[in-house]
PDB file of C-alpha atoms and ligand atoms in Angstrom:
ATOM      1  CA  MET G  11     121.662 125.414 137.425  1.00 42.00           C
ATOM      2  CA  SER G  12     121.989 122.468 135.216  1.00 57.00           C
ATOM      3  CA  VAL G  13     122.878 123.045 131.571  1.00 93.00           C
ATOM      4  CA  ARG G  14     120.272 121.150 129.636  1.00 98.00           C
ATOM      5  CA  LYS G  15     120.488 120.515 125.763  1.00 98.00           C
ATOM      6  CA  ILE G  16     117.978 119.188 123.333  1.00 98.00           C
ATOM      7  CA  VAL G  17     119.754 117.387 120.352  1.00 98.00           C
ATOM      8  CA  THR G  18     118.253 115.580 117.341  1.00 98.00           C
ATOM      9  CA  ASP G  19     119.559 114.560 113.921  1.00 98.00           C
ATOM     10  CA  SER G  20     118.634 116.365 110.812  1.00 98.00           C
ATOM     11  CA  SER G  21     115.808 114.108 109.646  1.00 98.00           C
ATOM     12  CA  ALA G  22     113.826 116.297 112.088  1.00 98.00           C
ATOM     13  CA  ASP G  23     113.888 119.342 109.547  1.00 98.00           C
ATOM     14  CA  THR G  24     114.588 121.426 112.491  1.00 98.00           C
ATOM     15  CA  LEU G  25     117.450 124.004 112.552  1.00 96.00           C
ATOM     16  CA  LEU G  26     116.439 125.988 115.561  1.00 95.00           C
ATOM     17  CA  LEU G  27     114.384 125.314 118.634  1.00 96.00           C
ATOM     18  CA  GLU G  28     113.487 128.608 120.199  1.00 93.00           C
ATOM     19  CA  GLY G  29     114.354 129.233 123.950  1.00 92.00           C
ATOM     20  CA  VAL G  30     116.660 126.207 124.550  1.00 96.00           C
ATOM     21  CA  ASP G  31     120.133 124.986 123.843  1.00 97.00           C
ATOM     22  CA  PHE G  32     119.758 123.001 120.658  1.00 98.00           C
ATOM     23  CA  ALA G  33     121.864 121.092 118.280  1.00 98.00           C
ATOM     24  CA  SER G  34     121.093 118.964 115.027  1.00 98.00           C
ATOM     25  CA  ALA G  35     123.502 116.226 114.086  1.00 98.00           C
ATOM     26  CA  PRO G  36     123.509 116.199 110.197  1.00 98.00           C
ATOM     27  CA  LEU G  37     122.949 113.119 107.976  1.00 98.00           C
ATOM     28  CA  THR G  38     124.440 112.961 104.585  1.00 98.00           C
ATOM     29  CA  ILE G  39     123.272 112.451 101.136  1.00 98.00           C
ATOM     30  CA  VAL G  40     125.804 110.855  98.755  1.00 98.00           C
ATOM     31  CA  THR G  41     125.733 110.657  94.926  1.00 97.00           C
ATOM     32  CA  ALA G  42     128.681 109.676  92.707  1.00 95.00           C
ATOM     33  CA  GLU G  43     129.096 113.445  91.878  1.00 93.00           C
ATOM     34  CA  ARG G  44     129.057 115.043  95.351  1.00 95.00           C
ATOM     35  CA  GLU G  45     128.100 114.806  99.062  1.00 98.00           C
ATOM     36  CA  TYR G  46     125.300 116.917 100.556  1.00 98.00           C
ATOM     37  CA  VAL G  47     125.576 117.619 104.336  1.00 98.00           C
ATOM     38  CA  ASP G  48     122.213 118.083 105.742  1.00 98.00           C
ATOM     39  CA  ASP G  49     122.861 121.242 107.844  1.00 98.00           C
ATOM     40  CA  ALA G  50     121.859 124.822 107.843  1.00 97.00           C
ATOM     41  CA  THR G  51     123.906 125.552 104.867  1.00 98.00           C
ATOM     42  CA  LEU G  52     122.345 123.025 102.470  1.00 98.00           C
ATOM     43  CA  ASP G  53     120.405 124.521  99.565  1.00 98.00           C
ATOM     44  CA  VAL G  54     117.524 121.882  99.618  1.00 98.00           C
ATOM     45  CA  ALA G  55     115.693 123.058  96.493  1.00 97.00           C
ATOM     46  CA  GLN G  56     118.910 122.791  94.559  1.00 97.00           C
ATOM     47  CA  MET G  57     119.537 119.343  95.936  1.00 98.00           C
ATOM     48  CA  VAL G  58     116.061 118.122  94.833  1.00 97.00           C
ATOM     49  CA  GLU G  59     116.713 119.749  91.289  1.00 96.00           C
ATOM     50  CA  ASP G  60     120.110 117.996  91.229  1.00 96.00           C
ATOM     51  CA  LEU G  61     118.646 114.768  92.050  1.00 95.00           C
ATOM     52  CA  LEU G  62     115.931 114.801  89.588  1.00 93.00           C
ATOM     53  CA  LYS G  63     118.529 115.240  86.808  1.00 94.00           C
ATOM     54  CA  TYR G  64     120.734 112.598  88.319  1.00 94.00           C
ATOM     55  CA  SER G  65     120.184 108.836  87.436  1.00 91.00           C
ATOM     56  CA  GLY G  66     123.267 107.298  89.077  1.00 95.00           C
ATOM     57  CA  LYS G  67     123.588 105.691  92.447  1.00 96.00           C
ATOM     58  CA  SER G  68     122.737 107.611  95.690  1.00 97.00           C
ATOM     59  CA  SER G  69     122.658 106.889  99.412  1.00 97.00           C
ATOM     60  CA  THR G  70     122.797 108.388 102.796  1.00 98.00           C
ATOM     61  CA  ALA G  71     124.639 108.254 105.860  1.00 98.00           C
ATOM     62  CA  CYS G  72     123.727 108.686 109.279  1.00 98.00           C
ATOM     63  CA  PRO G  73     125.697 110.796 111.891  1.00 98.00           C
ATOM     64  CA  GLY G  74     128.555 108.772 113.557  1.00 98.00           C
ATOM     65  CA  VAL G  75     129.373 108.674 117.313  1.00 98.00           C
ATOM     66  CA  GLY G  76     131.772 111.550 116.905  1.00 98.00           C
ATOM     67  CA  GLU G  77     129.088 113.792 115.554  1.00 98.00           C
ATOM     68  CA  TRP G  78     126.693 113.024 118.092  1.00 98.00           C
ATOM     69  CA  LEU G  79     129.274 113.798 120.758  1.00 98.00           C
ATOM     70  CA  ALA G  80     129.846 117.060 119.049  1.00 98.00           C
ATOM     71  CA  ALA G  81     126.158 117.788 119.209  1.00 98.00           C
ATOM     72  CA  PHE G  82     126.021 116.878 122.899  1.00 98.00           C
ATOM     73  CA  GLY G  83     128.583 119.546 123.520  1.00 97.00           C
ATOM     74  CA  ASP G  84     129.250 119.943 127.262  1.00 95.00           C
ATOM     75  CA  ALA G  85     125.604 119.849 128.486  1.00 97.00           C
ATOM     76  CA  GLU G  86     124.909 118.325 131.846  1.00 98.00           C
ATOM     77  CA  GLU G  87     121.834 116.961 130.611  1.00 98.00           C
ATOM     78  CA  VAL G  88     120.944 115.936 127.220  1.00 98.00           C
ATOM     79  CA  PHE G  89     117.428 114.903 125.658  1.00 98.00           C
ATOM     80  CA  CYS G  90     118.215 113.280 122.384  1.00 98.00           C
ATOM     81  CA  VAL G  91     115.698 112.336 119.743  1.00 99.00           C
ATOM     82  CA  THR G  92     116.703 110.146 116.630  1.00 99.00           C
ATOM     83  CA  ILE G  93     115.176 109.008 113.362  1.00 98.00           C
ATOM     84  CA  THR G  94     113.756 105.388 113.617  1.00 98.00           C
ATOM     85  CA  GLY G  95     116.328 102.888 114.504  1.00 98.00           C
ATOM     86  CA  ASN G  96     114.657 100.348 112.217  1.00 98.00           C
ATOM     87  CA  LEU G  97     115.651 102.259 108.948  1.00 98.00           C
ATOM     88  CA  SER G  98     118.797 104.057 110.263  1.00 98.00           C
ATOM     89  CA  GLY G  99     121.851 103.575 112.249  1.00 98.00           C
ATOM     90  CA  SER G 100     121.478 107.009 113.742  1.00 98.00           C
ATOM     91  CA  TYR G 101     119.914 105.747 117.072  1.00 98.00           C
ATOM     92  CA  ASN G 102     122.526 103.089 117.440  1.00 98.00           C
ATOM     93  CA  ALA G 103     125.234 105.691 117.164  1.00 98.00           C
ATOM     94  CA  ALA G 104     123.577 108.088 119.516  1.00 98.00           C
ATOM     95  CA  VAL G 105     123.199 105.344 122.196  1.00 98.00           C
ATOM     96  CA  ILE G 106     126.876 104.565 121.966  1.00 98.00           C
ATOM     97  CA  ALA G 107     127.679 108.174 121.952  1.00 98.00           C
ATOM     98  CA  ALA G 108     125.631 108.464 125.156  1.00 98.00           C
ATOM     99  CA  GLN G 109     127.487 105.577 126.905  1.00 98.00           C
ATOM    100  CA  ASP G 110     130.755 107.270 125.880  1.00 98.00           C
ATOM    101  CA  TYR G 111     129.572 110.689 127.232  1.00 98.00           C
ATOM    102  CA  ARG G 112     128.397 109.145 130.491  1.00 98.00           C
ATOM    103  CA  GLU G 113     131.678 107.384 130.980  1.00 98.00           C
ATOM    104  CA  ALA G 114     133.807 110.462 130.210  1.00 97.00           C
ATOM    105  CA  HIS G 115     131.441 112.724 132.581  1.00 97.00           C
ATOM    106  CA  PRO G 116     129.977 110.511 135.162  1.00 97.00           C
ATOM    107  CA  ASP G 117     127.874 113.291 136.675  1.00 97.00           C
ATOM    108  CA  ARG G 118     126.030 113.968 133.237  1.00 97.00           C
ATOM    109  CA  ARG G 119     122.949 112.345 131.966  1.00 98.00           C
ATOM    110  CA  VAL G 120     121.779 111.602 128.452  1.00 98.00           C
ATOM    111  CA  PHE G 121     118.387 110.286 127.354  1.00 98.00           C
ATOM    112  CA  VAL G 122     118.208 109.012 123.848  1.00 98.00           C
ATOM    113  CA  LEU G 123     114.683 108.403 122.350  1.00 98.00           C
ATOM    114  CA  ASP G 124     114.211 106.382 119.167  1.00 98.00           C
ATOM    115  CA  SER G 125     111.262 108.326 117.622  1.00 98.00           C
ATOM    116  CA  LEU G 126     110.265 105.236 115.514  1.00 98.00           C
ATOM    117  CA  SER G 127     109.513 107.826 112.949  1.00 98.00           C
ATOM    118  CA  THR G 128     111.055 110.969 111.343  1.00 98.00           C
ATOM    119  CA  GLY G 129     110.434 114.507 110.231  1.00 98.00           C
ATOM    120  CA  PRO G 130     107.298 116.356 111.606  1.00 98.00           C
ATOM    121  CA  GLU G 131     106.663 113.700 114.231  1.00 99.00           C
ATOM    122  CA  MET G 132     110.235 114.374 115.624  1.00 99.00           C
ATOM    123  CA  ARG G 133     109.452 118.092 115.571  1.00 98.00           C
ATOM    124  CA  LEU G 134     106.359 117.491 117.845  1.00 98.00           C
ATOM    125  CA  LEU G 135     108.592 115.337 120.283  1.00 99.00           C
ATOM    126  CA  LEU G 136     111.257 118.089 120.147  1.00 98.00           C
ATOM    127  CA  GLU G 137     108.586 120.801 121.048  1.00 98.00           C
ATOM    128  CA  ARG G 138     107.441 118.805 123.739  1.00 98.00           C
ATOM    129  CA  LEU G 139     110.763 118.477 125.167  1.00 98.00           C
ATOM    130  CA  ARG G 140     111.399 122.130 124.902  1.00 98.00           C
ATOM    131  CA  ASP G 141     108.163 122.821 126.847  1.00 98.00           C
ATOM    132  CA  ASP G 142     109.312 120.287 129.471  1.00 98.00           C
ATOM    133  CA  VAL G 143     112.463 121.978 129.876  1.00 98.00           C
ATOM    134  CA  ALA G 144     110.912 125.266 130.053  1.00 97.00           C
ATOM    135  CA  ALA G 145     108.737 124.006 132.852  1.00 97.00           C
ATOM    136  CA  GLU G 146     111.858 122.919 134.762  1.00 97.00           C
ATOM    137  CA  MET G 147     110.746 119.412 135.107  1.00 98.00           C
ATOM    138  CA  ASP G 148     113.128 116.833 136.699  1.00 97.00           C
ATOM    139  CA  PHE G 149     115.297 114.814 134.174  1.00 98.00           C
ATOM    140  CA  GLU G 150     113.351 111.712 134.751  1.00 98.00           C
ATOM    141  CA  ALA G 151     110.062 113.246 134.527  1.00 98.00           C
ATOM    142  CA  ILE G 152     110.835 114.704 131.186  1.00 98.00           C
ATOM    143  CA  CYS G 153     112.111 111.293 130.014  1.00 98.00           C
ATOM    144  CA  ASP G 154     108.937 109.684 131.053  1.00 98.00           C
ATOM    145  CA  ASP G 155     106.689 112.482 129.623  1.00 98.00           C
ATOM    146  CA  VAL G 156     108.311 112.660 126.243  1.00 98.00           C
ATOM    147  CA  SER G 157     108.206 108.824 125.983  1.00 98.00           C
ATOM    148  CA  ALA G 158     104.471 108.663 126.793  1.00 98.00           C
ATOM    149  CA  TYR G 159     103.794 111.501 124.375  1.00 98.00           C
ATOM    150  CA  SER G 160     105.582 109.760 121.560  1.00 98.00           C
ATOM    151  CA  ALA G 161     103.207 106.810 121.848  1.00 98.00           C
ATOM    152  CA  LYS G 162     100.356 109.373 121.208  1.00 98.00           C
ATOM    153  CA  THR G 163     101.871 110.920 118.118  1.00 98.00           C
ATOM    154  CA  GLY G 164     101.863 109.619 114.579  1.00 98.00           C
ATOM    155  CA  LEU G 165     103.177 110.305 111.099  1.00 98.00           C
ATOM    156  CA  ILE G 166     101.453 109.864 107.720  1.00 98.00           C
ATOM    157  CA  PHE G 167     103.120 110.387 104.392  1.00 98.00           C
ATOM    158  CA  VAL G 168     102.236 111.021 100.788  1.00 97.00           C
ATOM    159  CA  LEU G 169     104.854 110.069  98.345  1.00 96.00           C
ATOM    160  CA  GLU G 170     104.778 110.552  94.498  1.00 94.00           C
ATOM    161  CA  SER G 171     107.891 108.341  94.131  1.00 93.00           C
ATOM    162  CA  MET G 172     109.584 105.689  96.250  1.00 94.00           C
ATOM    163  CA  LYS G 173     112.594 105.153  94.189  1.00 93.00           C
ATOM    164  CA  ASN G 174     115.182 106.480  96.663  1.00 95.00           C
ATOM    165  CA  LEU G 175     113.573 104.369  99.403  1.00 95.00           C
ATOM    166  CA  ALA G 176     113.548 101.120  97.309  1.00 93.00           C
ATOM    167  CA  ASN G 177     117.114 101.858  95.901  1.00 93.00           C
ATOM    168  CA  ASN G 178     118.461 101.999  99.434  1.00 94.00           C
ATOM    169  CA  GLY G 179     116.394  98.925 100.775  1.00 94.00           C
ATOM    170  CA  ARG G 180     113.912 100.980 103.091  1.00 95.00           C
ATOM    171  CA  VAL G 181     111.000  99.462 101.312  1.00 92.00           C
ATOM    172  CA  SER G 182     110.523  96.400  99.082  1.00 89.00           C
ATOM    173  CA  LYS G 183     110.894  97.090  95.100  1.00 87.00           C
ATOM    174  CA  LEU G 184     107.130  95.674  94.898  1.00 84.00           C
ATOM    175  CA  VAL G 185     105.834  98.379  97.280  1.00 83.00           C
ATOM    176  CA  ALA G 186     107.759 101.019  95.410  1.00 86.00           C
ATOM    177  CA  LYS G 187     106.623 100.078  91.995  1.00 83.00           C
ATOM    178  CA  ALA G 188     103.001 100.409  92.958  1.00 76.00           C
ATOM    179  CA  ALA G 189     103.702 104.035  94.114  1.00 78.00           C
ATOM    180  CA  GLY G 190     105.841 104.919  91.033  1.00 74.00           C
ATOM    181  CA  LEU G 191     103.051 104.801  88.554  1.00 77.00           C
ATOM    182  CA  LEU G 192     102.382 107.931  86.958  1.00 78.00           C
ATOM    183  CA  GLY G 193      99.813 110.115  88.968  1.00 84.00           C
ATOM    184  CA  ILE G 194      99.652 107.667  91.809  1.00 92.00           C
ATOM    185  CA  ARG G 195     100.468 108.850  95.201  1.00 95.00           C
ATOM    186  CA  ALA G 196     101.365 106.389  97.817  1.00 96.00           C
ATOM    187  CA  VAL G 197      99.691 107.135 101.378  1.00 97.00           C
ATOM    188  CA  GLY G 198     101.258 105.429 104.298  1.00 97.00           C
ATOM    189  CA  LYS G 199     102.277 105.623 107.842  1.00 98.00           C
ATOM    190  CA  ALA G 200     105.288 105.071 110.320  1.00 98.00           C
ATOM    191  CA  SER G 201     104.243 101.648 111.865  1.00 97.00           C
ATOM    192  CA  ASP G 202     104.496 100.909 115.508  1.00 96.00           C
ATOM    193  CA  HIS G 203     107.864  99.385 114.649  1.00 97.00           C
ATOM    194  CA  GLY G 204     109.292 102.501 112.899  1.00 98.00           C
ATOM    195  CA  THR G 205     108.893 101.226 109.383  1.00 97.00           C
ATOM    196  CA  LEU G 206     106.906 102.096 106.468  1.00 96.00           C
ATOM    197  CA  GLU G 207     103.386 100.819 106.264  1.00 96.00           C
ATOM    198  CA  MET G 208     101.218 101.438 103.303  1.00 95.00           C
ATOM    199  CA  LEU G 209      97.637 102.292 103.619  1.00 95.00           C
ATOM    200  CA  ASP G 210      96.340 103.497 100.352  1.00 94.00           C
ATOM    201  CA  LYS G 211      97.043 104.431  96.700  1.00 94.00           C
ATOM    202  CA  CYS G 212      95.421 107.508  95.330  1.00 95.00           C
ATOM    203  CA  ARG G 213      95.218 108.861  91.953  1.00 93.00           C
ATOM    204  CA  GLY G 214      95.645 112.674  92.255  1.00 91.00           C
ATOM    205  CA  ALA G 215      96.465 115.109  94.823  1.00 92.00           C
ATOM    206  CA  LYS G 216      92.865 115.780  96.074  1.00 95.00           C
ATOM    207  CA  LYS G 217      92.188 112.170  96.695  1.00 96.00           C
ATOM    208  CA  ALA G 218      95.582 111.717  98.523  1.00 96.00           C
ATOM    209  CA  LEU G 219      94.720 114.808 100.787  1.00 97.00           C
ATOM    210  CA  ALA G 220      91.268 113.325 101.538  1.00 98.00           C
ATOM    211  CA  ALA G 221      93.077 109.950 102.334  1.00 98.00           C
ATOM    212  CA  VAL G 222      95.417 111.612 104.747  1.00 98.00           C
ATOM    213  CA  VAL G 223      92.684 113.406 106.629  1.00 98.00           C
ATOM    214  CA  GLU G 224      90.535 110.151 106.928  1.00 97.00           C
ATOM    215  CA  GLN G 225      93.640 108.289 108.055  1.00 98.00           C
ATOM    216  CA  MET G 226      94.487 110.891 110.758  1.00 98.00           C
ATOM    217  CA  ALA G 227      90.957 110.601 112.062  1.00 98.00           C
ATOM    218  CA  ALA G 228      91.100 106.881 112.001  1.00 97.00           C
ATOM    219  CA  GLN G 229      94.371 106.934 114.018  1.00 97.00           C
ATOM    220  CA  GLY G 230      92.679 109.236 116.722  1.00 97.00           C
ATOM    221  CA  TYR G 231      93.339 112.660 115.451  1.00 98.00           C
ATOM    222  CA  GLY G 232      90.956 115.147 117.214  1.00 97.00           C
ATOM    223  CA  GLY G 233      92.139 118.552 116.524  1.00 97.00           C
ATOM    224  CA  GLY G 234      95.572 118.411 118.331  1.00 98.00           C
ATOM    225  CA  ALA G 235      98.991 119.907 116.881  1.00 98.00           C
ATOM    226  CA  VAL G 236      99.915 118.968 113.332  1.00 98.00           C
ATOM    227  CA  ARG G 237     103.137 119.638 111.717  1.00 98.00           C
ATOM    228  CA  VAL G 238     103.481 119.255 107.925  1.00 98.00           C
ATOM    229  CA  SER G 239     106.787 119.262 105.868  1.00 98.00           C
ATOM    230  CA  HIS G 240     106.892 119.195 102.247  1.00 98.00           C
ATOM    231  CA  VAL G 241     109.338 118.688  99.477  1.00 98.00           C
ATOM    232  CA  GLY G 242     108.731 121.718  97.125  1.00 97.00           C
ATOM    233  CA  ASN G 243     105.007 121.114  97.541  1.00 97.00           C
ATOM    234  CA  GLU G 244     103.757 123.964  99.698  1.00 98.00           C
ATOM    235  CA  ALA G 245     100.466 124.165  97.793  1.00 97.00           C
ATOM    236  CA  ALA G 246      99.524 120.723  98.950  1.00 97.00           C
ATOM    237  CA  ALA G 247     100.826 121.223 102.605  1.00 98.00           C
ATOM    238  CA  LEU G 248      98.533 124.507 102.723  1.00 98.00           C
ATOM    239  CA  ALA G 249      95.584 122.755 101.272  1.00 98.00           C
ATOM    240  CA  LEU G 250      95.816 119.954 103.937  1.00 98.00           C
ATOM    241  CA  LYS G 251      96.011 122.857 106.679  1.00 98.00           C
ATOM    242  CA  GLU G 252      92.999 124.535 105.069  1.00 97.00           C
ATOM    243  CA  THR G 253      91.009 121.270 105.195  1.00 97.00           C
ATOM    244  CA  LEU G 254      92.072 120.548 108.823  1.00 98.00           C
ATOM    245  CA  LEU G 255      91.120 124.119 109.977  1.00 97.00           C
ATOM    246  CA  ALA G 256      87.886 123.758 108.280  1.00 97.00           C
ATOM    247  CA  ARG G 257      87.210 120.472 110.056  1.00 96.00           C
ATOM    248  CA  TYR G 258      88.738 121.037 113.535  1.00 96.00           C
ATOM    249  CA  GLY G 259      88.435 124.829 113.955  1.00 92.00           C
ATOM    250  CA  ASP G 260      91.547 126.187 115.845  1.00 89.00           C
ATOM    251  CA  ALA G 261      93.984 123.300 115.317  1.00 95.00           C
ATOM    252  CA  ASP G 262      97.648 124.265 115.667  1.00 98.00           C
ATOM    253  CA  VAL G 263      98.854 123.392 112.147  1.00 98.00           C
ATOM    254  CA  GLN G 264     102.285 124.442 110.904  1.00 98.00           C
ATOM    255  CA  VAL G 265     103.728 123.884 107.521  1.00 98.00           C
ATOM    256  CA  TYR G 266     107.398 124.163 106.309  1.00 98.00           C
ATOM    257  CA  GLY G 267     109.872 122.751 103.919  1.00 98.00           C
ATOM    258  CA  ALA G 268     111.585 119.491 104.655  1.00 98.00           C
ATOM    259  CA  ARG G 269     115.386 119.623 104.995  1.00 98.00           C
ATOM    260  CA  GLY G 270     117.924 117.291 103.097  1.00 98.00           C
ATOM    261  CA  LEU G 271     117.461 113.802 104.594  1.00 98.00           C
ATOM    262  CA  CYS G 272     113.578 113.743 104.204  1.00 98.00           C
ATOM    263  CA  SER G 273     113.723 115.561 100.886  1.00 98.00           C
ATOM    264  CA  PHE G 274     115.921 112.695  99.468  1.00 98.00           C
ATOM    265  CA  TYR G 275     113.630 109.919 100.745  1.00 98.00           C
ATOM    266  CA  ALA G 276     110.185 111.643 100.332  1.00 98.00           C
ATOM    267  CA  GLU G 277     111.404 113.099  96.976  1.00 96.00           C
ATOM    268  CA  LYS G 278     109.822 115.950  94.989  1.00 96.00           C
ATOM    269  CA  GLY G 279     106.006 116.638  95.842  1.00 96.00           C
ATOM    270  CA  GLY G 280     106.272 114.545  99.051  1.00 97.00           C
ATOM    271  CA  LEU G 281     104.224 115.407 102.174  1.00 98.00           C
ATOM    272  CA  LEU G 282     104.999 114.233 105.736  1.00 98.00           C
ATOM    273  CA  VAL G 283     102.447 114.843 108.287  1.00 99.00           C
ATOM    274  CA  GLY G 284     103.108 114.657 112.233  1.00 99.00           C
ATOM    275  CA  PHE G 285     100.044 114.816 114.334  1.00 98.00           C
ATOM    276  CA  GLU G 286      98.728 114.229 117.899  1.00 98.00           C
ATOM    277  CA  LYS G 287      96.432 111.297 118.377  1.00 97.00           C
ATOM    278  CA  GLY G 288      94.072 112.928 120.647  1.00 82.00           C
TER     279      GLY G 288
HETATM  280  O1  X90 Y 309     120.814 106.171 108.127  1.00 61.09           O
HETATM  281  C1  X90 Y 309     120.533 106.767 107.127  1.00 61.09           C
HETATM  282  O2  X90 Y 309     121.355 106.721 106.091  1.00 61.09           O
HETATM  283  C2  X90 Y 309     119.074 107.287 106.978  1.00 61.09           C
HETATM  284  C3  X90 Y 309     118.152 106.289 106.377  1.00 61.09           C
HETATM  285  C4  X90 Y 309     116.666 106.887 106.502  1.00 61.09           C
HETATM  286  C5  X90 Y 309     115.719 105.969 105.882  1.00 61.09           C
HETATM  287  C6  X90 Y 309     114.163 106.276 105.852  1.00 61.09           C
HETATM  288  C7  X90 Y 309     113.913 107.739 105.749  1.00 61.09           C
HETATM  289  C8  X90 Y 309     112.532 108.095 105.461  1.00 61.09           C
HETATM  290  C9  X90 Y 309     112.213 109.662 105.223  1.00 61.09           C
HETATM  291  C10 X90 Y 309     110.131 108.917 104.061  1.00 61.09           C
HETATM  292  C11 X90 Y 309     108.611 108.683 104.334  1.00 61.09           C
HETATM  293  C12 X90 Y 309     108.426 108.541 105.902  1.00 61.09           C
HETATM  294  C13 X90 Y 309     108.597 107.140 106.331  1.00 61.09           C
HETATM  295  C14 X90 Y 309     108.444 107.115 107.858  1.00 61.09           C
HETATM  296  C15 X90 Y 309     108.981 105.581 108.397  1.00 61.09           C
HETATM  297  C16 X90 Y 309     109.044 105.557 109.956  1.00 61.09           C
HETATM  298  C17 X90 Y 309     110.875 110.045 104.816  1.00 61.09           C
END
């Protein structure tokens, strides 16, 4: 029996995946005052409050090769999903770790998938991997299946501030400024290249939610699985869930709090929506 493991980084907001061997390599949030390691011990709500009061410089760091190797452990087959390689070094580090792992253990296999996304879209990919592992599919069949699946999932975000994204060079200052106006929420998506693409600017929470539902439909959502992570904004996440259930009947919609990395960038009030495109 081969020992299989599913591995991701902490941007997936997933600490545990039921029924499989699983590990999450933490990213780190760094301020002049302290460092927040995005693992199970992080008090996310406290970090978000700290950051609201903090006006100095802040940044993030992705897992290094050593942290990825630690997450791979001693599994014979590793399935690894990372945050978009176009905004983070996490994917590159995982690819190097995979090379090292294969060199050290020529009989072992590692598959690294660049999600071209983050948060709840990664959660969908991890759940798909879990199902494939449970079905005891072949290694290569699993790689093909999750790659094909990832082309049929999407991510839409609603942000009340893009300050941290702009300060860390992940969006242009111009884009961030438009989203930073009081009461304006920026609605956008993970582009095909794994970057932020703006779709709409909405005044007020209701209009933003309506825009999300409209954009999901425009991108092919038809009642499939949806994962919603929020930064201290469960009310908005649940309102979205209600709207989706009213429109699509028995859709599988799950709502949960974002962990550290996504909370840092999506900022207080932010919503991330991962969904299947039909
Ligand atoms: O390597 C690092 O330090 C991490 C850098 C991550 C930068 C982007 C994180 C975005 C988090 C914001 C909205 C969703 C954007 C989706 C784009 C693909 C969440």
